[in-house]
XYZ file of C-alpha atoms in Angstrom:
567
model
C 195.118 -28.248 188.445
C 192.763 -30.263 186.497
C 189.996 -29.335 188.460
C 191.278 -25.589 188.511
C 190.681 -26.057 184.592
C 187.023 -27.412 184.684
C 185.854 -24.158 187.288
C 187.203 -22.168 184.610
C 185.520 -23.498 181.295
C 182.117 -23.774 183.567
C 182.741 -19.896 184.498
C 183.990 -19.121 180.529
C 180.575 -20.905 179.442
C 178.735 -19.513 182.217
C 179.369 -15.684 180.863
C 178.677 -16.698 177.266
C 175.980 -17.867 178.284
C 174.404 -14.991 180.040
C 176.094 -12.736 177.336
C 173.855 -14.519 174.648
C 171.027 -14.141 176.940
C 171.898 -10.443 177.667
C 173.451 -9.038 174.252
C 173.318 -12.039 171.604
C 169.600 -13.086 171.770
C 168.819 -9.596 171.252
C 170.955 -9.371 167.819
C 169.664 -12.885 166.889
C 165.770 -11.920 167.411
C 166.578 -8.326 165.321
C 167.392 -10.555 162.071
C 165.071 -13.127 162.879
C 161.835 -13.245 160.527
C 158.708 -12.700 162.684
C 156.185 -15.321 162.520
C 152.606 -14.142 163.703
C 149.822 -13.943 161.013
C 147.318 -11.209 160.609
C 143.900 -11.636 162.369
C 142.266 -10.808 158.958
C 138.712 -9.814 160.531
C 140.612 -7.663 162.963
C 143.067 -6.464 159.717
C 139.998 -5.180 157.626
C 137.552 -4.133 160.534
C 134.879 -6.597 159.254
C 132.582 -9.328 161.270
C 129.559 -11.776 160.320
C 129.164 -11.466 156.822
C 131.274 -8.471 156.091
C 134.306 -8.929 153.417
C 136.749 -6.006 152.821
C 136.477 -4.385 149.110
C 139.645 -3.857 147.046
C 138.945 -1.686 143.559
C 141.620 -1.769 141.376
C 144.590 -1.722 143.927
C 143.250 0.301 146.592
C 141.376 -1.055 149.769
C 138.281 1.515 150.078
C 135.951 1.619 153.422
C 133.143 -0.064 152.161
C 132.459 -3.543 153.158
C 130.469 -5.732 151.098
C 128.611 -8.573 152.350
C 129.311 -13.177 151.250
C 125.408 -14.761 152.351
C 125.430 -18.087 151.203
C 128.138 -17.675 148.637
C 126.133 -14.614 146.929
C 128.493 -11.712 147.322
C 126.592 -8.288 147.762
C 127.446 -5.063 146.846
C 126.110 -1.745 148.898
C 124.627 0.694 146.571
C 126.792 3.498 147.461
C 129.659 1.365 146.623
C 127.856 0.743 142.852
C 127.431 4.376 142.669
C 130.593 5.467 143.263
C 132.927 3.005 141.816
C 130.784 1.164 139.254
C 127.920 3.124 138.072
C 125.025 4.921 139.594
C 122.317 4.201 137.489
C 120.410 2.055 140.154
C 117.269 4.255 141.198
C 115.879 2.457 144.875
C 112.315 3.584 146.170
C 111.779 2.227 149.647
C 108.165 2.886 150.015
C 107.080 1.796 146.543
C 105.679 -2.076 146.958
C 107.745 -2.248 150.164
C 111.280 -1.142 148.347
C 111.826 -1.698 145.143
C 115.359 -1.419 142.856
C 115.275 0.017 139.186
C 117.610 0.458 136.525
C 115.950 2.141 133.673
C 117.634 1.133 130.371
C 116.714 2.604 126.131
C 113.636 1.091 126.610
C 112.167 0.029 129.656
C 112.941 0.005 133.356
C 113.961 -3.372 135.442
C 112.204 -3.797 138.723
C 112.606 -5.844 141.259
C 111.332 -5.949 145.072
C 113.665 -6.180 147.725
C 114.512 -9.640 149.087
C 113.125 -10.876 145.899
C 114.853 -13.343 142.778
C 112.714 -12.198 140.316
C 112.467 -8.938 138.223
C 110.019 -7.460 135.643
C 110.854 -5.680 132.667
C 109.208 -4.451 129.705
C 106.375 -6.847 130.204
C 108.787 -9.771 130.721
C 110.189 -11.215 133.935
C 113.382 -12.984 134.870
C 114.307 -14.756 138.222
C 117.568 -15.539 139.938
C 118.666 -18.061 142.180
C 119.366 -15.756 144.792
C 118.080 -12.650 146.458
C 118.738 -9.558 143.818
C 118.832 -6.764 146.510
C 118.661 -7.348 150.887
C 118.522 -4.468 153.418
C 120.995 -5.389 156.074
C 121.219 -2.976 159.266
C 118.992 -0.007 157.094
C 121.501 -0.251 154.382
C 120.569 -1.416 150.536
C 122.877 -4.309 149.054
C 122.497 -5.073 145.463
C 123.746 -8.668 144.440
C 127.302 -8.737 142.593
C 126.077 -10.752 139.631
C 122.954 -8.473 139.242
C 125.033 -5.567 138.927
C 126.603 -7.707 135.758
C 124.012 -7.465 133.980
C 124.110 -3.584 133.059
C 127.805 -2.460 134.005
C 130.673 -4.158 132.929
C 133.079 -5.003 135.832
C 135.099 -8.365 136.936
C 134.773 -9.387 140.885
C 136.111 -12.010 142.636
C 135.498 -13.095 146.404
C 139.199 -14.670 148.420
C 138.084 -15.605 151.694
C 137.578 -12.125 153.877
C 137.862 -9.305 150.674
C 136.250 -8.910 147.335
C 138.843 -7.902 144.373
C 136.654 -5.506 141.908
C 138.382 -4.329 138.902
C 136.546 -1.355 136.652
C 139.643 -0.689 133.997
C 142.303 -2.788 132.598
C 145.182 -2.501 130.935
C 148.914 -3.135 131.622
C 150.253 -3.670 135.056
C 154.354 -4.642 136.027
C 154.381 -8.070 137.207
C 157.220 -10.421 139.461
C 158.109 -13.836 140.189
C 158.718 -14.863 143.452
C 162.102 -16.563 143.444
C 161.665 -18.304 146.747
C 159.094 -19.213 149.203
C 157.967 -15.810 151.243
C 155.423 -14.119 152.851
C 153.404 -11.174 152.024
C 153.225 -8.919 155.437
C 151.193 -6.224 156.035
C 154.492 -3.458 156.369
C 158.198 -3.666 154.884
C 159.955 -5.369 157.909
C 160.761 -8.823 158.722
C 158.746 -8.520 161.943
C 155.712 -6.915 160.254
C 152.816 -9.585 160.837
C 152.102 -12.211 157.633
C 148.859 -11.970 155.363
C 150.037 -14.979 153.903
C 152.547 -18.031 152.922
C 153.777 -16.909 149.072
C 155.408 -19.957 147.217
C 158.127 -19.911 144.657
C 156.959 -19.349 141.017
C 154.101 -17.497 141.896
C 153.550 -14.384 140.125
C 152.846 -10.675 141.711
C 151.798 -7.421 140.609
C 154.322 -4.842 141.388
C 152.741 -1.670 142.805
C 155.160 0.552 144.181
C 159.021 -0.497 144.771
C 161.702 0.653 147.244
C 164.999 -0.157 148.183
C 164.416 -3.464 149.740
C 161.028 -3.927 149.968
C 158.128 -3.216 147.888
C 154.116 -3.492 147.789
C 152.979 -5.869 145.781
C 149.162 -7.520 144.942
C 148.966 -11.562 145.261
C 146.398 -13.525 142.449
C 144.572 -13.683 145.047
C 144.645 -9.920 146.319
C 146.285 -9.829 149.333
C 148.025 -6.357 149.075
C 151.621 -6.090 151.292
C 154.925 -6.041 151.013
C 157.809 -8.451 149.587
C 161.727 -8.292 149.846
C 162.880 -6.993 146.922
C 165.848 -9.996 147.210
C 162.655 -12.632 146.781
C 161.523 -11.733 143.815
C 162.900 -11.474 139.663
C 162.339 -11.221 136.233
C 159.835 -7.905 136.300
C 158.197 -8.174 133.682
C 154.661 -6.068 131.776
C 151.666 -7.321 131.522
C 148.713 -6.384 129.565
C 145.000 -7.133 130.272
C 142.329 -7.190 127.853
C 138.941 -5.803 128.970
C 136.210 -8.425 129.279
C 133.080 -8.411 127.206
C 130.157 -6.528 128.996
C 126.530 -6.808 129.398
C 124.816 -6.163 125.745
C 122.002 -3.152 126.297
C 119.385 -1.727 124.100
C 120.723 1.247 122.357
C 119.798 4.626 123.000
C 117.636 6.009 120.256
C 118.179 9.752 119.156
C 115.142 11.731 117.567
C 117.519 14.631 116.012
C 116.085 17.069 113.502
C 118.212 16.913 110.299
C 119.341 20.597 110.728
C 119.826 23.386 113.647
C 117.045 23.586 116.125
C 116.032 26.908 116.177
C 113.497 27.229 118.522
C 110.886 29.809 119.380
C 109.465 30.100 123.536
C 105.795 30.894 123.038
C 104.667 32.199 126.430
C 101.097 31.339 126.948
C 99.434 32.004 130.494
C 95.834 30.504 129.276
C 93.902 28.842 126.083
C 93.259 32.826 124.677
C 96.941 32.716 124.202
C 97.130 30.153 121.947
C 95.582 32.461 119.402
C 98.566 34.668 119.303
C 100.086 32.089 117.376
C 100.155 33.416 114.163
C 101.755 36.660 115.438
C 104.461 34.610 116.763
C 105.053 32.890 113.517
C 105.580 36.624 111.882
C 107.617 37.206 113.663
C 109.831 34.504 114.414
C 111.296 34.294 110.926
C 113.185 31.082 110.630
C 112.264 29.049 113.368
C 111.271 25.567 112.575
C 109.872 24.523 116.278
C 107.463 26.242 118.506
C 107.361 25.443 122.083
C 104.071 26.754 123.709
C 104.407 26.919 127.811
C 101.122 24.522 128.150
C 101.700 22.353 130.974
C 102.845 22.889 135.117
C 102.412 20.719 137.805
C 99.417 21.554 139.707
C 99.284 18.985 142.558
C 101.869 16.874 144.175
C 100.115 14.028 142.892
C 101.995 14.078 139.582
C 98.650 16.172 137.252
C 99.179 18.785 135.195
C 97.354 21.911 133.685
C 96.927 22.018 130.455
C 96.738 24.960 127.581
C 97.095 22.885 124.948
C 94.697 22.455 121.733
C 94.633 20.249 118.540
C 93.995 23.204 116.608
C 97.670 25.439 117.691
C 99.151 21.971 116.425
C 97.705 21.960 112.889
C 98.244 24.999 112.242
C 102.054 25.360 113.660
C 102.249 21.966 111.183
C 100.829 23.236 108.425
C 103.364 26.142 108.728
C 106.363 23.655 108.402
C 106.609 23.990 112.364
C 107.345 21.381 115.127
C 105.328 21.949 118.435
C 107.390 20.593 121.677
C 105.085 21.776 124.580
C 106.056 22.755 127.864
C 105.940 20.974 131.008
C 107.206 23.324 133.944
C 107.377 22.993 137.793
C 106.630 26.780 138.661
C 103.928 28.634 136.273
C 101.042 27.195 137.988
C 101.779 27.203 142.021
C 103.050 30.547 140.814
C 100.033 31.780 139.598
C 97.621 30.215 142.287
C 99.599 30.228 145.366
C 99.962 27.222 146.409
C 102.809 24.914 147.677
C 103.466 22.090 145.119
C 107.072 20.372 145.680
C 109.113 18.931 142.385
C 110.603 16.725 145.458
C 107.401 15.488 146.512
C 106.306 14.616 142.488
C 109.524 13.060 141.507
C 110.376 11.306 144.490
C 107.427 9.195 145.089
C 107.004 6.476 141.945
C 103.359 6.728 141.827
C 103.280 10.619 141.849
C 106.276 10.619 138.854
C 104.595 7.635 137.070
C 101.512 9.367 136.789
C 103.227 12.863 136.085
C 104.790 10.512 133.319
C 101.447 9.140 131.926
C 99.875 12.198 131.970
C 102.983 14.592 129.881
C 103.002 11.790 127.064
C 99.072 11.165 127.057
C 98.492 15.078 126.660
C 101.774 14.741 123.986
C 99.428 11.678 122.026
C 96.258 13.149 122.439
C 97.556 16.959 120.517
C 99.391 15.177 118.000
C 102.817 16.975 119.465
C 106.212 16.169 118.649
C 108.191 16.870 121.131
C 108.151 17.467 125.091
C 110.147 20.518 126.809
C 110.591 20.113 130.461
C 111.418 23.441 132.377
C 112.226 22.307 135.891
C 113.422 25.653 137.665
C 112.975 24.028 141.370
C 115.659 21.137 141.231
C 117.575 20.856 144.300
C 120.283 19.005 145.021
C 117.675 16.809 147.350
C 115.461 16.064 144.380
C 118.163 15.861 141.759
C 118.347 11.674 141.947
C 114.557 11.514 141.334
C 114.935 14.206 138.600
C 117.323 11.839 136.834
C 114.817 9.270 137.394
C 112.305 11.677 135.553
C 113.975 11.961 132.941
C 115.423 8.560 132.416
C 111.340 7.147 132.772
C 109.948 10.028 130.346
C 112.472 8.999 127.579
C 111.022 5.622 127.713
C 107.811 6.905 127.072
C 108.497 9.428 124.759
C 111.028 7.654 122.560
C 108.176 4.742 122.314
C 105.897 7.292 120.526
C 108.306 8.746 118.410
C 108.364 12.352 120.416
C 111.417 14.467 120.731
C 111.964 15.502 124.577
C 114.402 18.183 125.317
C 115.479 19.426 128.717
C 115.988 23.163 129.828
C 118.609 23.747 132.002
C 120.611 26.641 133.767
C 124.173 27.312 132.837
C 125.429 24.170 134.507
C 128.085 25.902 137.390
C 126.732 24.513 140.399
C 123.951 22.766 138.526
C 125.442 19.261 138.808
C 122.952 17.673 140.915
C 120.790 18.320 137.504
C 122.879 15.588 136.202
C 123.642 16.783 132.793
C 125.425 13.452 132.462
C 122.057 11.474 132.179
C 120.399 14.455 129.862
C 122.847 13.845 127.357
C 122.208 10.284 127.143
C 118.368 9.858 128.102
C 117.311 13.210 126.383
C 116.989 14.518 122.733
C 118.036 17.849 123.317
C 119.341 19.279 126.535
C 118.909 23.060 126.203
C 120.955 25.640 128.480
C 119.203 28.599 129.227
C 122.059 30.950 128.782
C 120.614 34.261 130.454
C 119.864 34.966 134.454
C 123.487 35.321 135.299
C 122.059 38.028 137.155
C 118.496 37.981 136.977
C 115.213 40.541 138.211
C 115.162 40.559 141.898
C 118.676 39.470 142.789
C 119.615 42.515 143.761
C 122.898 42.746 141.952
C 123.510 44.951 139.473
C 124.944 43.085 135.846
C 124.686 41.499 132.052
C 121.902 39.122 132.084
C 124.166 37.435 129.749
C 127.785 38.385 129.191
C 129.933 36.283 126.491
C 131.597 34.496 129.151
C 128.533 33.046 130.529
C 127.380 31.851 127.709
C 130.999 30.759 126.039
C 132.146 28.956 129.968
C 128.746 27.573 130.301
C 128.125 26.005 126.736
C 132.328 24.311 127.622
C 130.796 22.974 130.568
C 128.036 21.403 129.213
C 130.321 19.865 126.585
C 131.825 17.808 129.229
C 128.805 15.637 129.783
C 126.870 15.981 126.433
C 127.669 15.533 123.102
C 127.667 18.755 120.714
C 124.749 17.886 118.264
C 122.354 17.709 121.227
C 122.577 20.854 122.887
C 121.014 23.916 121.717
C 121.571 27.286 123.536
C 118.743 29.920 124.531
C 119.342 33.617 124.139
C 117.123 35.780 125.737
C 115.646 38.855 123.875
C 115.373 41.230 126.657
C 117.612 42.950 128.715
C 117.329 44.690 132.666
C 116.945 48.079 133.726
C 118.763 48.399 136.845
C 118.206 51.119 139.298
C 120.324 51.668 142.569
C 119.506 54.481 145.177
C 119.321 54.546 149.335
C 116.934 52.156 149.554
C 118.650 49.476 147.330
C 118.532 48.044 144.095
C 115.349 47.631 141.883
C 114.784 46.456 138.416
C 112.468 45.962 135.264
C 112.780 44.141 131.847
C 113.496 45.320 128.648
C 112.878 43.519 125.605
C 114.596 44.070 122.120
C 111.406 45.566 120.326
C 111.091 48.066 123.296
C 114.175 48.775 123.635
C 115.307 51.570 120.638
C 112.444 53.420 121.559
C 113.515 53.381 125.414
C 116.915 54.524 124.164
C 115.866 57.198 121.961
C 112.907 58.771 124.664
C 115.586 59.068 127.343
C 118.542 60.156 124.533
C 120.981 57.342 126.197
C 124.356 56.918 125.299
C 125.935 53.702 125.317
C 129.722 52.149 124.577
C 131.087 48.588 123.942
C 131.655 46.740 127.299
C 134.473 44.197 126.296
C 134.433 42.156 129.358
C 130.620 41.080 128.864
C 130.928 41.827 124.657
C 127.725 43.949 124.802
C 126.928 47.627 124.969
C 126.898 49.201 128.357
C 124.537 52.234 129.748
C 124.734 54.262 132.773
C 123.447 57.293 134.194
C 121.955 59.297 136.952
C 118.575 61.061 137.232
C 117.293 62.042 140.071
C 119.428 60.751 142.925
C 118.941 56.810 141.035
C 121.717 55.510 139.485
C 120.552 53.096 136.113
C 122.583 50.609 134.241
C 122.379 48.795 131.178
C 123.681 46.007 129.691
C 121.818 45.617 126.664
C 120.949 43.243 123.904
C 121.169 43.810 120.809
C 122.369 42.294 116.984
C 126.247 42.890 118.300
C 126.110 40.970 121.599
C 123.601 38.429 120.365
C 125.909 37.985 117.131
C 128.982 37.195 119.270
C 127.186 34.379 120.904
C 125.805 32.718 117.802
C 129.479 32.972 116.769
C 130.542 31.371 120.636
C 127.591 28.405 119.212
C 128.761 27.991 116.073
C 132.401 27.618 116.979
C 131.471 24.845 118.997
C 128.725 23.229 116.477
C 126.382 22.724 118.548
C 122.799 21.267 117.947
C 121.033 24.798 117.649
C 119.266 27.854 119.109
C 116.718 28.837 121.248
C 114.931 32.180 122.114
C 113.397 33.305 125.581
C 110.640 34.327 123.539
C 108.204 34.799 121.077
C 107.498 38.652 120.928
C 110.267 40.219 122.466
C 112.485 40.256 118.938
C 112.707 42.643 116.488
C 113.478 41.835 112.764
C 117.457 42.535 112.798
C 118.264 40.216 115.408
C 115.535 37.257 114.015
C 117.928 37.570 111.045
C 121.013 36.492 113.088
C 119.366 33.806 114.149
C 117.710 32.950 110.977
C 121.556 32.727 109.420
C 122.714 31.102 112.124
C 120.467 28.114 111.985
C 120.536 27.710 108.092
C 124.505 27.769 108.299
C-alpha cells in the first residue's frame, strides 16, 4: 500500500511538472520583466564616430559626429535646427566656413583651429570645421559662439536644446528601466534608480514616454513613478554680437527710379527733378554686371551727385544683374558672380569703391535673375555688401519682387543686413507673359506688402508703384502687348474716345473693347488706384515709397505721393 502511495505522488508530481512546463511557464514568462538591453549603435543606426541627435525631445535623422571628445555638428543640421547663417565655399583656399556678422565676416579653413576676422584672428584647440565622407561638420562649441543653444554629448546621442521653458517632470519611486516600447518585454535603454527625476512627455494608462537627465527617451510604468510635478527652465545667456547698424532717413523714403541707359542720360536730371515733386532720393540705374568676374559698368558722374545734393536729394545708384548682358548679348550668370568668393568679393569692392569715389549715399541692388540655386550666395551678397557699406556710412536698399514664391530671396536676411528692402509691387502680370491682367491690382500689392511683414520690420520697407500701365491685345494669333505710362495715357484715352468703369476686384479702372477683330484691355493707373495703395502703405506704416520711374508721372498723381510721404 505504501508503495502504491509513493507511484502515485511521483505520477501527481510528474503531471505538475509537465503542466508547469506545458501551461505554467508560459503564464510565468508573460508577467516576467524581460531583461535584454538595447544594442544602442544598432538602436540609432550609427557606427565609428557617429552619435544620434536629439533636439528638444525628438530624435531627428541626422547624426553628428564625437572625434576626440570634440562633438561635431553637420551643417545641414545647424541650418535647420539652429541657424543657417554659416556660408561654406569649397573651392575658396581649399574650403573655407564664414559667418558674416554687423561688421565683419569670420573665416576659417577647413580642418583648421584658427579663424580671421576683422583683421584679428582667434584659434581653437580643436579642428573648427572637418569634411567627413563629402559632408561639412562644423564643431559644436564653434557654433556657440554666434547662436545661442545648450548641447550635451551621453555616450552614443547628443541632447541639443534651442527653446526653454517649462516641462512636467516625475520621480521615479523605485528602481526601473527605461525600454524602448511600453511592455515589460520591450528591450532596456537603461537601469533608472529610485529618486531620479524624468521629464514626462506623453502619458497613458500604464505606461508613458518619458526623457532621462541623461536623454535616453522610452517608456516607464506609470506605477514607478510620483509626485508630477512643473518645471521651468530659464534660457541661458548667448553669444554677445555686434549690433546691426540701421542708416534710416528721418522721414518716408520717397524715391524716384531714374532710368539711364548711358552718361547722356545723366543730363536729364533736372527734368526728373521737375517733375518728381517731393521726392527726397534719386536712384540713377548706373551700374550692371558686365562679366562673371564680379566688374561692373558704370554711368555714374560726380557732377549728377552735386547737383541731386544741392537739390536737397539723396543719390542711391543702381547695381543690376540684367541691363548690361541685356543690352550686349552676352551670357553673364548672377550664379556664377555670387557663388564664387573672389568673383562676389570683387563685385563687392568694386559697388562700394564706385559708391566712395561719386560721393553717393546709398546703394540699390536690382537682382531680377535670383534663382533658387543662387539664392544662398545672394544672401551672402548681401550680408558682405552691408559690411562694406555700413563701414562708409552708405544706405543700401534691396529691390525685390512681391515675395510669393520669392523665398529663396531670403527676405529674412534683407531685413536684418539691409537698410531698406524695397518690393517692387507691379509685374503681377507683366509685357510678354502672355496673360491678359492688372499690372498691379490692390491685392497684390496689399498680400504682398503682409508677406513681407513677416520677415522685415515695417520702417524698412518701402513699396514701388509703377507709373505705367499695359495695353493688351488678344486675336488668333495670341496675345500681344505695349506700355502705357501715366503722362501718355489721357491722351491715349481721349484719341481712341475709351470708356472705362471701376474694377473692384483689382480697385482700378478697367477698359475693353474690340476693333478690328483684336480684342484690348486695360487696367489702368491712375490717382484712384494709385491712391488706394498709398492708403494699403500707410495703413501698415511702412518705411516709404518708390516709383518705377522718373518721367512716366504726371502732376496729379506726384501729388499723392508727395502727401503720402510728408504724412
Amino acid at each position: 500500500m505504501k508503495k502504491k502511495l509513493i507511484v502515485i505522488a511521483v505520477a501527481v508530481v510528474a503531471i505538475l511538472v509537465i503542466a508547469y512546463f506545458g501551461v505554467g511557464r508560459k503564464v510565468v514568462d508573460k508577467y516576467t520583466y524581460g531583461t535584454d538591453v538595447v544594442n544602442l549603435e544598432e538602436y540609432y543606426g550609427i557606427s565609428g564616430d557617429e552619435i544620434a541627435v536629439i533636439v528638444q525631445d525628438d530624435r531627428i535623422g541626422y547624426k553628428a559626429l564625437n572625434k576626440n571628445g570634440v562633438c561635431y555638428f553637420p551643417k545641414q543640421l545647424i541650418d535647420d535646427y539652429i541657424g543657417d547663417g554659416f556660408f561654406y565655399d569649397p573651392d575658396f583656399n581649399d574650403g573655407t566656413l564664414m559667418f558674416t556678422v554687423a561688421d565683419g565676416t569670420y573665416e576659417s579653413v577647413v580642418g583648421s583651429s584658427s579663424y580671421i576676422y576683422e583683421g584679428g584672428a582667434g584659434n581653437c584647440n580643436w579642428a573648427i570645421s572637418i569634411v567627413d565622407s563629402g559632408n561639412l561638420y562644423i564643431a559644436a562649441d564653434y557654433v556657440a559662439k554666434f547662436y545661442n543653444f545648450t548641447y550635451e554629448v551621453t555616450d552614443k546621442h547628443v541632447q541639443i536644446y534651442t527653446e526653454w521653458g517649462q516641462y512636467q517632470r516625475m520621480e521615479v519611486s523605485s528602481d526601473t528601466q527605461i525600454r524602448v516600447l511600453g511592455g515589460i518585454k520591450s528591450e532596456i535603454l537603461r537601469e533608472v534608480k529610485k529618486g531620479e527625476y524624468v521629464e514626462l512627455l506623453e502619458e497613458m494608462e500604464e505606461w508613458s514616454k518619458v526623457k532621462t537627465s541623461d536623454s535616453y527617451i522610452g517608456y516607464i510604468e506609470n506605477k514607478r513613478m510620483k509626485n508630477m510635478g512643473i518645471m521651468t527652465e530659464a534660457a541661458p545667456i548667448g553669444p554677445t554680437l555686434p549690433e546691426f547698424r540701421e542708416f534710416l532717413m528721418s522721414n518716408k523714403v520717397c524715391l524716384g527710379f531714374h532710368s539711364i541707359a548711358g552718361t547722356a542720360g545723366n543730363d536729364t536730371i533736372y527734368a526728373m527733378m521737375q517733375e518728381g515733386q517731393g521726392i527726397n532720393v534719386i536712384a540713377p540705374t548706373w551700374f550692371s554686371l558686365n562679366n562673371n568676374e564680379g566688374g561692373i559698368s558704370n554711368f555714374g558722374t560726380a557732377e549728377y551727385v552735386n547737383i541731386a545734393h544741392n537739390n536737397g536729394l539723396q543719390v542711391w545708384g543702381v547695381v543690376d544683374d540684367f541691363n548690361y548682358a541685356n543690352e550686349n548679348g552676352v551670357d553673364i550668370s548672377p550664379l556664377a558672380v555670387l557663388g564664387s568668393t573672389e568673383a562676389r568679393r570683387a563685385l563687392e569692392n568694386n559697388i562700394i569703391n564706385a559708391a566712395v569715389n561719386l560721393g553717393l549715399d546709398g546703394i540699390n541692388l536690382d537682382f531680377e535673375r535670383i534663382t533658387k540655386d543662387s539664392g544662398p550666395y545672394f544672401a551672402q551678397f548681401v550680408k558682405e555688401l552691408s559690411v562694406l557699406t555700413h563701414g562708409k556710412g552708405i544706405v543700401l536698399s534691396v529691390d525685390d519682387y512681391v515675395p510669393a514664391g520669392r523665398e529663396f530671396y531670403r527676405f529674412d536676411v534683407q531685413g536684418q543686413y539691409a537698410d531698406y528692402v524695397i518690393m517692387m509691387g507691379y509685374d503681377e502680370h507683366w509685357h510678354g507673359c502672355g496673360d491678359p491682367g492688372s499690372v498691379a491690382s490692390f491685392d497684390h500689392v496689399a498680400n504682398g506688402l503682409d508677406k513681407l511683414l513677416e520677415n522685415v520690420p515695417a520702417r524698412k520697407i518701402v513699396n514701388a508703384i509703377p507709373f505705367y500701365t499695359i495695353v493688351w491685345k488678344t486675336d488668333a494669333d495670341g496675345v500681344t502687348d505695349s506700355y502705357l505710362t501715366l503722362v501718355n495715357q489721357a491722351d491715349y484715352i481721349a484719341r481712341l474716345g475709351l470708356t472705362y468703369s471701376w474694377d473692384e476686384s483689382t480697385c482700378q479702372n478697367y477698359a475693353e473693347w474690340i476693333s478690328n477683330g483684336v480684342t484690348y484691355q486695360v487696367w489702368f493707373e491712375d490717382e484712384e488706384s494709385i491712391g488706394a495703395k498709398l492708403n494699403a502703405m500707410n495703413s501698415r506704416n511702412i518705411g516709404g515709397v518708390a516709383v518705377w520711374r522718373l518721367g512716366y508721372g504726371t502732376s496729379s498723381v506726384w501729388n499723392l505721393v508727395k502727401l503720402y510721404a510728408e504724412n
